[in-house]
Amino acid sequence: MKIGVIGAGVVGQTVGEAFAAKGHEVVLGTRAVTEEELAKPRSMAVPLKDWATRTSIPVATFREAARHGEILVNATAGGIALDALALAGKDAIGSKVIIDIANPIDFTPGAIDPSRGLMASVPALTNSTSVGEEIQRAYPEARVVKALNTANIAVGVAPKSLGGDIDTFIAGDDATAKALVTDLLKAFGWSTVIDLGDITGARGTEQFIVLWFRLMVTLGTPTFGIKVVK
Ligand SMILES: NC(=O)c1ccc[n+]([C@@H]2O[C@H](COP(=O)([O-])OP(=O)(O)OC[C@H]3O[C@@H](n4cnc5c(N)ncnc54)[C@H](OP(=O)(O)O)[C@@H]3O)[C@@H](O)[C@H]2O)c1
């Protein structure tokens, strides 16, 4: 399928490459596509020029990526996700499936304390709402599916790499969209995809980031997974 990835950080790059490896036609979206911008170092990710050369995946504007995709991926920080999607444009988003990977991490100074494993969420995107819900509200025709936001993205695209059988979660209002995303996740190697129901299920998975961060500091690694046992 044609997949447009909105966001070119470590998550967009990793997911984009993983989808392409499964045979999908990916375009990776970023804000600035000048030669100079593409060559710039990126925190946690490689310069887009190097990435595009290595993967042979086109890098384009958010709008071009959104136009290209039959399925879209939101791979931006929760606090600015609506800004990024606005650049993609309502007409390009239409009624497409949006796989929303964002977490509402609060990046204001002092909100994150790695020495204590403390992370906070953006207050306006928590408690009685979530990034997933806000995207669905802003784009009512689109079919938002929250997914892949409860594990490090390297685990997200290769869950079997941990050597165990771990679980992942989806939430969204559209059953057909969730079935499609479940198939995409299974192709990455997830055997158990737990459907949390409508898009309000995103509240719980997005708030897992606070425990995820403490676990990462406690365990000394970002590569671990969740197994739900009844
Ligand atoms: N790291 C993980 O393993 C992991 C796992 C699961 C979920 N997540 C979540 O996945 C999401 C993406 O993470 P990331 O680290 O890849 O993201 P990131 O590097 O922070 O951001 C990626 C994109 O956001 C765009 N952006 C930044 N500020 C913007 C603004 N004001 N307006 C419009 N666009 C803007 C950037 O545009 P430019 O390209 O133009 O700079 C970039 O393409 C986050 O919500 C994160 O919490 C991360």
Coordinates of N, CA, C and O in Angstrom, one line a residue, residues 103-108 110-113 117-123 126 206-207 209-211 213:
N103 N 2.9 10.3 21.6 CA 2.7 10.4 23.0 C 2.8 11.8 23.4 O 3.5 12.6 22.8
P104 N 1.9 12.3 24.4 CA 1.9 13.7 24.7 C 2.9 14.1 25.8 O 2.6 14.7 26.8
I105 N 4.2 13.8 25.5 CA 5.2 14.1 26.4 C 5.4 15.6 26.6 O 5.4 16.4 25.6
D106 N 5.5 16.1 27.8 CA 5.7 17.5 28.1 C 7.2 17.8 28.1 O 7.9 17.4 28.9
F107 N 7.5 18.6 27.1 CA 9.0 19.0 26.9 C 9.3 20.3 27.5 O 10.4 20.8 27.2
T108 N 8.4 20.9 28.3 CA 8.7 22.2 28.9 C 9.9 22.0 29.9 O 9.9 20.9 30.5
G110 N 12.2 21.2 32.8 CA 12.0 20.8 34.1 C 10.9 19.7 34.2 O 10.8 19.0 35.2
A111 N 10.2 19.5 33.1 CA 9.1 18.5 33.2 C 9.6 17.0 33.1 O 9.0 16.1 33.6
I112 N 10.8 16.9 32.5 CA 11.4 15.6 32.4 C 12.7 15.6 33.3 O 13.5 16.5 33.2
D113 N 12.8 14.5 34.1 CA 14.0 14.4 35.0 C 14.5 13.0 34.8 O 14.1 12.1 35.5
G117 N 13.9 9.3 36.5 CA 12.9 8.6 35.7 C 11.6 9.2 35.7 O 10.6 8.6 35.6
L118 N 11.6 10.6 35.8 CA 10.3 11.3 35.8 C 10.0 11.9 34.5 O 10.8 12.6 33.9
M119 N 8.8 11.6 34.0 CA 8.3 12.2 32.8 C 6.9 12.7 33.0 O 6.1 12.1 33.8
A120 N 6.5 13.8 32.4 CA 5.1 14.3 32.5 C 4.5 14.4 31.1 O 5.2 14.4 30.1
S121 N 3.2 14.5 31.1 CA 2.4 14.6 29.9 C 1.9 16.1 29.8 O 1.7 16.7 30.8
V122 N 1.7 16.5 28.6 CA 1.1 17.9 28.4 C -0.3 17.9 29.0 O -1.2 17.0 28.6
P123 N -0.6 18.7 30.0 CA -1.9 18.7 30.7 C -3.1 18.7 29.8 O -4.0 18.0 30.0
T126 N -4.2 15.2 28.3 CA -4.3 14.1 29.2 C -5.6 14.1 30.0 O -6.4 15.0 29.8
E206 N -1.5 6.2 26.0 CA -0.6 7.4 26.0 C -0.1 7.7 27.4 O 1.1 8.1 27.6
Q207 N -0.9 7.4 28.4 CA -0.4 7.6 29.8 C 0.6 6.6 30.2 O 1.4 6.8 31.2
I209 N 3.3 6.1 28.9 CA 4.6 6.7 28.7 C 5.3 7.0 30.0 O 6.5 6.9 30.2
V210 N 4.5 7.4 31.0 CA 5.0 7.8 32.3 C 5.7 6.6 33.0 O 6.8 6.7 33.5
L211 N 5.0 5.5 33.0 CA 5.5 4.2 33.5 C 6.6 3.7 32.6 O 7.7 3.2 33.1
F213 N 8.8 5.3 30.9 CA 10.0 6.1 31.1 C 10.7 5.6 32.4 O 11.9 5.4 32.5

